[in-house]
């Protein structure tokens, strides 16, 4: 298959970027989107041109490293799929494909299609954990958790932190990511002791990174490769407001 | 109060303030409509209702100032959040495609501004009597402020009538997204209730628009049936 690609090229964080037109030729329909870019890069390198920088790691849809906006949609046209698991057979022969990085002030561009998502790490460091020694594995059934709670916690924990929610949000809001991280622990008994403090600190960290605010477009849910529901945003709002209204320590103390 | 400002300064806190003020304004819109529908009950009923509201004295002013404060806070929160949102994506996408975004959700600021302009216009018209002043300030046979005659005369003017209809459709658009959205923002969401909440909100919004449009349109087209004594 052959495609016309328009790819965002930007030398570094400071320089100005622009869309550059390329031809991708002899692409197998069974190639993944990233393999198509590998092929393009091999051709560019052979021609003595600078290859396109893009992020990737596991290429199995579980690490959350790949981060492309394909034809205006984060992770491309296939629902519940990371762009590394998107195959070229889903495109039409000769189609124009626009490839851009995830765009947000909190995700500065490093080069071409690579963005710095360490803002997510800092939010997680603010409270997305349990401060207790885990010790050896506990005896089976010593801590009972209802099946529904486990399933809800699991569907929040499925978040791979790719940042597609931010990329897709018209306001570049990170609320789906933060909500998933908060709800994942809020649905488990181990998450209870720090539940309020977690909501307060993670939301504060999120605000500090310069993300936008959710206006309930629900665009994040549509592109999320793990289909995380916006219901978790409602849960986060509830947890945060309850904590902010009732926690004794002042909200600004950290 | 310090706690309130701290919460207001955060993303979710500001959104919650937006949602609570939005809910109060939505309830006001519903109450306002229910009172005004008395225009269909005739001159005596509407003027009596208006006289009772006027008779509240200090209570009326407390309600007015409270409403104004809610309105101002709602608008301030909207601008604050919109500004942060605009800053959050300095470089736009070259190619943009949306999946779940609706016209109503995208145009909240624009529809809100139209509603703000309309509120000013509406106050100039029926509360201050600046627009259509000929119909303003008359008294009925019982010596009450003749609201009925003022409304009936006002809405016979096609320009005034259609301006109201347009504004109500825009208000409907604003509430279509805003009303269900406020429940999400306040965290009042549960799989068992979310469809019910959304449908109820949107049904109420549709009825509000319908009711509000019915008054100017029926007076415009059927004004013979609206007779004053």
Short mmCIF file of C-alpha atoms in Angstrom, two decimals:
data_model
loop_
_atom_site.label_atom_id
_atom_site.label_comp_id
_atom_site.label_asym_id
_atom_site.label_seq_id
_atom_site.Cartn_x
_atom_site.Cartn_y
_atom_site.Cartn_z
CA UNK A 1 0.00 0.00 0.00
CA UNK A 2 1.07 3.62 -0.50
CA UNK A 3 0.12 6.63 1.59
CA UNK A 4 0.66 10.36 1.60
CA UNK A 5 1.76 11.38 5.08
CA UNK A 6 1.74 14.83 6.65
CA UNK A 7 4.00 14.63 9.71
CA UNK A 8 4.76 17.26 12.35
CA UNK A 9 8.49 18.00 12.30
CA UNK A 10 10.05 20.03 15.07
CA UNK A 11 13.78 20.01 15.87
CA UNK A 12 13.45 20.64 19.61
CA UNK A 13 11.25 22.11 22.32
CA UNK A 14 12.22 25.67 21.43
CA UNK A 15 12.04 25.62 17.63
CA UNK A 16 8.91 26.10 15.56
CA UNK A 17 7.42 23.02 13.97
CA UNK A 18 5.54 22.44 10.75
CA UNK A 19 3.76 19.70 8.83
CA UNK A 20 5.97 18.02 6.22
CA UNK A 21 4.67 15.87 3.39
CA UNK A 22 6.13 12.38 2.84
CA UNK A 23 5.33 9.37 0.69
CA UNK A 24 5.12 5.98 2.39
CA UNK A 25 5.56 3.29 -0.25
CA UNK A 26 5.40 -0.52 -0.31
CA UNK A 27 3.56 -0.74 3.01
CA UNK A 28 2.11 -4.12 3.89
CA UNK A 29 -1.51 -4.00 5.12
CA UNK A 30 -0.39 -6.19 8.03
CA UNK A 31 2.13 -3.63 9.27
CA UNK A 32 1.27 -1.74 12.40
CA UNK A 33 1.16 2.04 12.21
CA UNK A 34 4.55 2.24 13.92
CA UNK A 35 6.04 -0.33 11.53
CA UNK A 36 4.83 1.87 8.70
CA UNK A 37 6.77 4.74 10.32
CA UNK A 38 9.81 2.42 10.76
CA UNK A 39 9.67 1.74 7.03
CA UNK A 40 9.40 5.46 6.30
CA UNK A 41 12.37 6.16 8.58
CA UNK A 42 14.47 3.45 6.91
CA UNK A 43 13.70 5.03 3.54
CA UNK A 44 14.48 8.52 4.90
CA UNK A 45 17.78 7.32 6.40
CA UNK A 46 18.72 5.63 3.11
CA UNK A 47 18.05 8.91 1.33
CA UNK A 48 20.24 10.74 3.85
CA UNK A 49 17.32 12.56 5.49
CA UNK A 50 16.63 12.92 9.20
CA UNK A 51 14.25 10.15 10.42
CA UNK A 52 11.02 11.08 12.21
CA UNK A 53 11.28 10.79 16.01
CA UNK A 54 8.33 9.06 17.69
CA UNK A 55 7.81 7.33 21.03
CA UNK A 56 7.32 3.57 21.31
CA UNK A 57 8.20 0.74 23.62
CA UNK A 58 6.27 -2.49 24.04
CA UNK A 59 4.27 -2.27 20.80
CA UNK A 60 1.71 -4.56 22.48
CA UNK A 61 -0.73 -1.88 23.58
CA UNK A 62 0.10 -2.13 27.28
CA UNK A 63 2.94 0.27 28.07
CA UNK A 64 1.34 3.58 27.12
CA UNK A 65 4.41 4.97 25.38
CA UNK A 66 3.16 5.47 21.85
CA UNK A 67 1.51 8.82 21.46
CA UNK A 68 0.37 9.90 18.03
CA UNK A 69 -2.62 11.88 16.88
CA UNK A 70 -3.67 10.33 13.59
CA UNK A 71 -6.04 12.35 11.39
CA UNK A 72 -7.04 14.42 14.39
CA UNK A 73 -7.78 11.48 16.70
CA UNK A 74 -5.45 10.38 19.50
CA UNK A 75 -4.26 6.81 18.76
CA UNK A 76 -6.05 6.91 15.41
CA UNK A 77 -9.39 5.78 14.07
CA UNK A 78 -9.75 2.40 15.79
CA UNK A 79 -11.53 2.53 19.18
CA UNK A 80 -9.94 0.99 22.27
CA UNK A 81 -6.62 0.58 20.47
CA UNK A 82 -3.22 2.17 20.98
CA UNK A 83 -1.59 3.40 17.79
CA UNK A 84 1.01 0.60 17.98
CA UNK A 85 -1.82 -1.93 17.67
CA UNK A 86 -3.44 -0.10 14.78
CA UNK A 87 -2.81 -1.83 11.47
CA UNK A 88 -2.50 -0.29 8.05
CA UNK A 89 -5.35 -2.42 6.69
CA UNK A 90 -7.69 0.00 8.45
CA UNK A 91 -6.61 2.71 6.01
CA UNK A 92 -7.52 3.08 2.37
CA UNK A 93 -4.94 2.72 -0.40
CA UNK A 94 -3.44 6.12 -1.21
CA UNK A 95 -5.09 7.80 1.79
CA UNK A 96 -3.75 11.04 3.24
CA UNK A 97 -2.70 10.54 6.85
CA UNK A 98 -1.98 13.44 9.21
CA UNK A 99 0.33 12.58 12.10
CA UNK A 100 0.79 15.01 14.99
CA UNK A 101 2.12 14.80 18.54
CA UNK A 102 -0.13 14.93 21.63
CA UNK A 103 -0.60 18.66 22.09
CA UNK A 104 -0.80 20.27 25.53
CA UNK A 105 1.16 22.89 27.40
CA UNK A 106 1.81 20.26 30.09
CA UNK A 107 3.23 17.87 27.42
CA UNK A 108 6.02 19.93 25.83
CA UNK A 109 7.31 18.59 22.52
CA UNK A 110 10.80 17.10 22.78
CA UNK A 111 11.26 16.48 19.08
CA UNK A 112 8.90 15.77 16.14
CA UNK A 113 6.24 13.46 17.58
CA UNK A 114 7.87 12.86 20.96
CA UNK A 115 6.35 14.69 23.93
CA UNK A 116 7.44 14.88 27.55
CA UNK A 117 4.72 13.32 29.69
CA UNK A 118 6.58 13.46 32.99
CA UNK A 119 3.74 15.67 34.30
CA UNK A 120 1.83 12.40 34.75
CA UNK A 121 4.68 10.95 36.80
CA UNK A 122 4.68 13.99 39.06
CA UNK A 123 0.91 13.70 39.59
CA UNK A 124 1.31 10.02 40.49
CA UNK A 125 4.17 10.87 42.84
CA UNK A 126 1.84 13.32 44.60
CA UNK A 127 -0.44 10.53 45.85
CA UNK A 128 -1.06 7.68 43.43
CA UNK A 129 0.31 5.07 45.82
CA UNK A 130 -0.25 3.40 49.18
CA UNK A 131 2.25 4.24 51.94
CA UNK A 132 2.24 0.90 53.71
CA UNK A 133 4.70 -1.93 53.77
CA UNK A 134 3.29 -4.67 51.62
CA UNK A 135 5.17 -7.51 53.34
CA UNK A 136 4.73 -11.05 52.09
CA UNK A 137 1.63 -12.03 50.10
CA UNK A 138 -1.32 -12.27 52.53
CA UNK A 139 -3.29 -15.47 53.03
CA UNK A 140 -6.04 -16.00 50.51
CA UNK A 141 -9.38 -14.50 51.55
CA UNK A 142 -7.91 -12.72 54.56
CA UNK A 143 -9.05 -9.44 53.08
CA UNK A 144 -12.45 -9.67 51.46
CA UNK A 145 -13.25 -7.32 48.59
CA UNK A 146 -16.60 -7.59 46.79
CA UNK A 147 -16.34 -8.67 43.17
CA UNK A 148 -18.03 -5.49 41.88
CA UNK A 149 -15.48 -3.33 43.69
CA UNK A 150 -12.59 -5.38 42.32
CA UNK A 151 -13.96 -5.03 38.79
CA UNK A 152 -14.42 -1.28 39.14
CA UNK A 153 -10.94 -0.87 40.61
CA UNK A 154 -9.55 -2.99 37.79
CA UNK A 155 -11.27 -1.01 35.06
CA UNK A 156 -9.72 2.18 36.51
CA UNK A 157 -6.35 0.48 37.01
CA UNK A 158 -6.36 -0.46 33.33
CA UNK A 159 -5.13 3.09 32.63
CA UNK A 160 -1.71 2.86 30.98
CA UNK A 161 -1.02 6.59 31.43
CA UNK A 162 -0.54 7.23 27.71
CA UNK A 163 -2.06 10.72 27.86
CA UNK A 164 -4.49 10.27 24.95
CA UNK A 165 -7.20 11.74 27.21
CA UNK A 166 -5.21 14.98 27.43
CA UNK A 167 -4.47 14.93 23.71
CA UNK A 168 -8.13 14.47 22.78
CA UNK A 169 -9.63 16.88 25.30
CA UNK A 170 -10.52 20.23 23.70
CA UNK A 171 -9.26 21.76 26.97
CA UNK A 172 -6.18 19.52 27.33
CA UNK A 173 -7.53 18.35 30.68
CA UNK A 174 -5.90 15.43 32.48
CA UNK A 175 -8.96 14.64 34.58
CA UNK A 176 -9.60 11.18 33.13
CA UNK A 177 -6.05 10.08 33.93
CA UNK A 178 -6.10 11.53 37.44
CA UNK A 179 -9.59 10.15 38.07
CA UNK A 180 -8.51 6.66 36.99
CA UNK A 181 -5.51 6.78 39.35
CA UNK A 182 -7.61 8.05 42.27
CA UNK A 183 -10.55 5.67 41.71
CA UNK A 184 -8.35 2.63 41.24
CA UNK A 185 -7.19 2.95 44.87
CA UNK A 186 -10.45 4.38 46.20
CA UNK A 187 -12.23 1.13 45.34
CA UNK A 188 -9.87 -1.05 47.33
CA UNK A 189 -9.58 -1.39 51.12
CA UNK A 190 -5.84 -0.66 50.99
CA UNK A 191 -6.55 2.72 49.45
CA UNK A 192 -8.89 3.93 52.20
CA UNK A 193 -6.53 5.41 54.84
CA UNK A 194 -5.05 7.92 52.38
CA UNK A 195 -8.13 8.38 50.27
CA UNK A 196 -8.84 12.04 51.13
CA UNK A 197 -5.24 13.16 51.16
CA UNK A 198 -4.67 11.39 47.84
CA UNK A 199 -7.54 13.21 46.15
CA UNK A 200 -6.37 16.57 47.49
CA UNK A 201 -2.71 16.16 46.57
CA UNK A 202 -3.22 14.61 43.15
CA UNK A 203 -5.71 17.30 42.10
CA UNK A 204 -3.34 19.98 43.38
CA UNK A 205 -0.47 18.44 41.41
CA UNK A 206 -2.67 18.21 38.31
CA UNK A 207 -3.62 21.90 38.58
CA UNK A 208 0.03 22.83 39.03
CA UNK A 209 1.05 21.18 35.75
CA UNK A 210 -1.06 23.52 33.62
CA UNK A 211 -3.69 21.11 32.31
CA UNK A 212 -7.12 22.46 31.40
CA UNK A 213 -10.43 21.72 33.08
CA UNK A 214 -12.98 19.10 32.18
CA UNK A 215 -16.08 20.53 30.46
CA UNK A 216 -17.71 17.12 30.04
CA UNK A 217 -17.25 16.74 26.29
CA UNK A 218 -16.37 13.09 27.03
CA UNK A 219 -13.86 13.11 24.18
CA UNK A 220 -11.29 11.41 26.47
CA UNK A 221 -13.46 8.35 26.98
CA UNK A 222 -13.85 7.98 23.21
CA UNK A 223 -10.10 7.80 22.51
CA UNK A 224 -8.95 5.98 25.65
CA UNK A 225 -7.27 2.75 24.50
CA UNK A 226 -8.39 1.14 27.76
CA UNK A 227 -11.94 2.55 27.55
CA UNK A 228 -11.77 4.23 30.96
CA UNK A 229 -15.19 5.71 31.72
CA UNK A 230 -15.83 9.38 32.52
CA UNK A 231 -17.78 8.02 35.49
CA UNK A 232 -14.43 7.97 37.24
CA UNK A 233 -14.20 11.74 36.77
CA UNK A 234 -17.50 12.08 38.64
CA UNK A 235 -16.07 9.83 41.37
CA UNK A 236 -12.91 11.94 41.56
CA UNK A 237 -15.01 15.11 41.81
CA UNK A 238 -17.00 13.55 44.63
CA UNK A 239 -13.88 12.32 46.46
CA UNK A 240 -12.11 15.63 46.00
CA UNK A 241 -15.04 17.79 47.10
CA UNK A 242 -15.73 15.62 50.12
CA UNK A 243 -12.08 15.82 51.12
CA UNK A 244 -11.76 19.55 50.42
CA UNK A 245 -14.90 20.38 52.40
CA UNK A 246 -14.28 18.15 55.38
CA UNK A 247 -10.55 17.58 55.83
CA UNK A 248 -9.28 19.34 58.95
CA UNK A 249 -5.82 20.23 57.63
CA UNK A 250 -5.72 23.28 55.37
CA UNK A 251 -5.90 22.45 51.69
CA UNK A 252 -2.68 24.27 50.87
CA UNK A 253 -0.52 22.30 53.34
CA UNK A 254 1.46 19.57 51.68
CA UNK B 1 -14.66 31.46 54.16
CA UNK B 2 -10.91 30.98 53.68
CA UNK B 3 -11.65 27.35 52.91
CA UNK B 4 -14.16 28.40 50.26
CA UNK B 5 -11.60 30.54 48.42
CA UNK B 6 -9.02 27.76 48.57
CA UNK B 7 -11.48 25.35 47.01
CA UNK B 8 -12.63 27.93 44.47
CA UNK B 9 -9.00 28.32 43.37
CA UNK B 10 -8.70 24.67 42.31
CA UNK B 11 -9.95 23.16 39.06
CA UNK B 12 -12.59 20.87 40.56
CA UNK B 13 -13.60 23.45 43.19
CA UNK B 14 -14.17 26.12 40.56
CA UNK B 15 -16.12 23.66 38.44
CA UNK B 16 -18.24 22.77 41.47
CA UNK B 17 -19.02 26.45 42.08
CA UNK B 18 -19.95 26.71 38.41
CA UNK B 19 -22.23 23.69 38.77
CA UNK B 20 -23.96 24.84 41.96
CA UNK B 21 -24.58 28.36 40.63
CA UNK B 22 -25.73 26.82 37.34
CA UNK B 23 -28.18 24.59 39.20
CA UNK B 24 -29.58 27.57 41.14
CA UNK B 25 -29.96 29.58 37.92
CA UNK B 26 -31.65 26.59 36.25
CA UNK B 27 -34.11 26.35 39.14
CA UNK B 28 -34.73 30.08 38.84
CA UNK B 29 -35.45 29.71 35.12
CA UNK B 30 -38.00 26.98 35.90
CA UNK B 31 -39.68 29.03 38.65
CA UNK B 32 -39.68 32.14 36.43
CA UNK B 33 -41.40 30.19 33.66
CA UNK B 34 -44.03 28.69 35.97
CA UNK B 35 -44.94 32.17 37.25
CA UNK B 36 -45.05 33.71 33.81
CA UNK B 37 -47.26 30.98 32.38
CA UNK B 38 -50.02 32.77 34.32
CA UNK B 39 -50.25 35.00 31.25
CA UNK B 40 -52.41 32.21 29.82
CA UNK B 41 -54.70 32.45 32.88
CA UNK B 42 -55.56 36.05 31.98
CA UNK B 43 -54.96 39.61 33.07
CA UNK B 44 -56.16 39.26 36.64
CA UNK B 45 -54.04 36.19 37.45
CA UNK B 46 -50.78 37.60 36.01
CA UNK B 47 -51.17 41.07 37.54
CA UNK B 48 -52.07 39.55 40.89
CA UNK B 49 -48.92 37.38 40.78
CA UNK B 50 -46.80 40.41 39.83
CA UNK B 51 -48.34 42.49 42.62
CA UNK B 52 -47.58 39.72 45.13
CA UNK B 53 -43.94 39.61 44.02
CA UNK B 54 -43.73 43.40 44.28
CA UNK B 55 -45.38 43.18 47.71
CA UNK B 56 -42.45 41.17 49.06
CA UNK B 57 -40.60 44.44 49.60
CA UNK B 58 -37.20 43.77 51.14
CA UNK B 59 -37.57 40.06 50.31
CA UNK B 60 -37.76 40.92 46.63
CA UNK B 61 -34.50 42.86 46.85
CA UNK B 62 -32.77 40.09 48.76
CA UNK B 63 -33.85 37.65 46.04
CA UNK B 64 -32.75 40.01 43.28
CA UNK B 65 -29.34 40.68 44.79
CA UNK B 66 -28.86 36.99 45.57
CA UNK B 67 -29.69 36.10 42.00
CA UNK B 68 -27.31 38.76 40.71
CA UNK B 69 -24.53 37.44 42.92
CA UNK B 70 -25.10 33.88 41.70
CA UNK B 71 -25.10 35.09 38.10
CA UNK B 72 -21.87 37.06 38.56
CA UNK B 73 -20.10 34.13 40.25
CA UNK B 74 -21.24 31.76 37.49
CA UNK B 75 -19.88 34.08 34.80
CA UNK B 76 -16.64 34.75 36.67
CA UNK B 77 -16.02 31.01 37.12
CA UNK B 78 -16.77 30.46 33.42
CA UNK B 79 -14.17 33.02 32.34
CA UNK B 80 -11.60 31.76 34.80
CA UNK B 81 -11.95 28.14 33.64
CA UNK B 82 -12.09 29.10 29.96
CA UNK B 83 -8.90 31.10 30.30
CA UNK B 84 -7.07 28.17 31.92
CA UNK B 85 -8.41 25.85 29.21
CA UNK B 86 -7.22 28.14 26.44
CA UNK B 87 -3.74 28.32 28.00
CA UNK B 88 -3.58 24.53 28.33
CA UNK B 89 -3.21 24.04 24.56
CA UNK B 90 -1.16 26.88 23.10
CA UNK B 91 -0.51 25.13 19.76
CA UNK B 92 -3.69 23.86 18.08
CA UNK B 93 -3.93 20.67 16.05
CA UNK B 94 -3.46 21.11 12.31
CA UNK B 95 -6.18 18.56 11.76
CA UNK B 96 -8.89 18.18 14.34
CA UNK B 97 -11.57 15.56 14.58
CA UNK B 98 -14.02 15.08 17.41
CA UNK B 99 -16.04 12.05 18.38
CA UNK B 100 -18.27 12.91 21.34
CA UNK B 101 -18.15 16.72 21.30
CA UNK B 102 -21.56 18.20 20.53
CA UNK B 103 -22.46 21.64 19.21
CA UNK B 104 -24.02 22.46 22.59
CA UNK B 105 -20.94 21.37 24.57
CA UNK B 106 -18.57 23.26 22.27
CA UNK B 107 -20.57 26.50 22.33
CA UNK B 108 -21.10 26.87 26.09
CA UNK B 109 -19.24 30.17 26.30
CA UNK B 110 -20.95 31.63 23.22
CA UNK B 111 -24.41 30.47 24.29
CA UNK B 112 -23.74 31.76 27.79
CA UNK B 113 -22.79 35.19 26.44
CA UNK B 114 -25.95 35.32 24.34
CA UNK B 115 -27.96 34.49 27.48
CA UNK B 116 -26.13 37.26 29.38
CA UNK B 117 -26.96 39.81 26.66
CA UNK B 118 -30.53 38.57 26.64
CA UNK B 119 -30.87 38.97 30.41
CA UNK B 120 -29.76 42.60 30.12
CA UNK B 121 -32.17 43.13 27.23
CA UNK B 122 -35.00 41.42 29.13
CA UNK B 123 -34.43 43.60 32.22
CA UNK B 124 -34.36 46.75 30.07
CA UNK B 125 -37.60 45.61 28.50
CA UNK B 126 -39.87 44.37 31.30
CA UNK B 127 -38.21 45.54 34.52
CA UNK B 128 -36.88 48.98 33.65
CA UNK B 129 -39.18 49.79 30.72
CA UNK B 130 -36.43 51.24 28.53
CA UNK B 131 -37.33 49.11 25.52
CA UNK B 132 -40.98 49.52 24.46
CA UNK B 133 -41.55 52.19 27.12
CA UNK B 134 -45.05 53.02 25.80
CA UNK B 135 -46.40 49.81 27.30
CA UNK B 136 -44.59 50.22 30.61
CA UNK B 137 -45.94 51.56 33.88
CA UNK B 138 -49.67 51.43 33.15
CA UNK B 139 -52.15 50.41 35.83
CA UNK B 140 -55.06 48.00 35.47
CA UNK B 141 -58.66 48.50 36.68
CA UNK B 142 -57.71 47.41 40.22
CA UNK B 143 -54.81 49.87 40.36
CA UNK B 144 -52.11 47.20 40.01
CA UNK B 145 -49.11 47.43 37.71
CA UNK B 146 -50.54 46.14 34.40
CA UNK B 147 -47.94 43.52 33.54
CA UNK B 148 -50.41 41.66 31.37
CA UNK B 149 -51.03 44.59 29.01
CA UNK B 150 -47.29 45.28 28.87
CA UNK B 151 -46.46 41.69 27.91
CA UNK B 152 -49.28 41.39 25.40
CA UNK B 153 -48.39 44.67 23.73
CA UNK B 154 -44.67 43.90 23.77
CA UNK B 155 -44.94 40.49 22.16
CA UNK B 156 -47.20 41.75 19.37
CA UNK B 157 -44.03 43.34 18.04
CA UNK B 158 -42.53 40.61 15.81
CA UNK B 159 -38.96 41.81 16.41
CA UNK B 160 -39.30 41.65 20.20
CA UNK B 161 -41.13 38.34 20.06
CA UNK B 162 -38.62 36.65 17.79
CA UNK B 163 -35.69 38.00 19.80
CA UNK B 164 -37.13 36.25 22.83
CA UNK B 165 -37.69 33.02 20.90
CA UNK B 166 -34.10 33.09 19.62
CA UNK B 167 -32.72 33.76 23.09
CA UNK B 168 -34.76 30.90 24.55
CA UNK B 169 -33.45 28.46 21.95
CA UNK B 170 -29.89 29.53 22.83
CA UNK B 171 -30.68 29.16 26.54
CA UNK B 172 -31.99 25.68 25.76
CA UNK B 173 -28.72 24.85 23.99
CA UNK B 174 -26.75 26.07 27.02
CA UNK B 175 -28.84 24.02 29.43
CA UNK B 176 -28.90 20.96 27.18
CA UNK B 177 -25.22 20.48 27.95
CA UNK B 178 -25.08 22.37 31.24
CA UNK B 179 -27.88 20.67 33.15
CA UNK B 180 -26.72 17.04 32.88
CA UNK B 181 -23.12 18.23 33.08
CA UNK B 182 -23.57 19.77 36.53
CA UNK B 183 -24.46 16.37 37.99
CA UNK B 184 -21.25 14.91 36.57
CA UNK B 185 -19.22 17.82 37.97
CA UNK B 186 -20.70 17.46 41.43
CA UNK B 187 -19.99 13.75 41.32
CA UNK B 188 -23.68 12.84 41.38
CA UNK B 189 -23.29 10.05 38.92
CA UNK B 190 -24.05 6.39 39.22
CA UNK B 191 -24.61 3.81 36.49
CA UNK B 192 -28.09 3.14 37.87
CA UNK B 193 -29.08 6.80 37.62
CA UNK B 194 -27.10 8.48 34.86
CA UNK B 195 -29.52 7.82 31.99
CA UNK B 196 -32.44 8.88 34.18
CA UNK B 197 -30.66 12.11 35.22
CA UNK B 198 -29.69 13.02 31.66
CA UNK B 199 -33.15 12.33 30.21
CA UNK B 200 -34.93 14.15 33.03
CA UNK B 201 -32.65 17.19 32.63
CA UNK B 202 -33.07 17.31 28.88
CA UNK B 203 -36.86 16.84 29.12
CA UNK B 204 -37.09 19.71 31.60
CA UNK B 205 -34.88 21.85 29.34
CA UNK B 206 -37.08 21.08 26.33
CA UNK B 207 -40.20 21.99 28.35
CA UNK B 208 -38.58 25.23 29.56
CA UNK B 209 -37.76 26.26 25.98
CA UNK B 210 -41.21 25.25 24.78
CA UNK B 211 -42.98 27.10 27.60
CA UNK B 212 -40.89 30.23 27.19
CA UNK B 213 -41.37 30.30 23.41
CA UNK B 214 -45.09 29.63 23.69
CA UNK B 215 -45.71 32.99 25.39
CA UNK B 216 -44.24 35.35 22.75
CA UNK B 217 -45.36 33.16 19.84
CA UNK B 218 -48.97 32.75 20.93
CA UNK B 219 -49.26 36.47 21.65
CA UNK B 220 -47.66 37.31 18.31
CA UNK B 221 -49.93 35.06 16.28
CA UNK B 222 -53.13 34.89 18.39
CA UNK B 223 -53.20 38.27 20.10
CA UNK B 224 -56.99 38.58 19.68
CA UNK B 225 -57.41 35.97 22.41
CA UNK B 226 -55.34 38.03 24.89
CA UNK B 227 -57.74 40.75 25.98
CA UNK B 228 -57.20 43.33 28.70
CA UNK B 229 -59.96 44.94 30.69
#
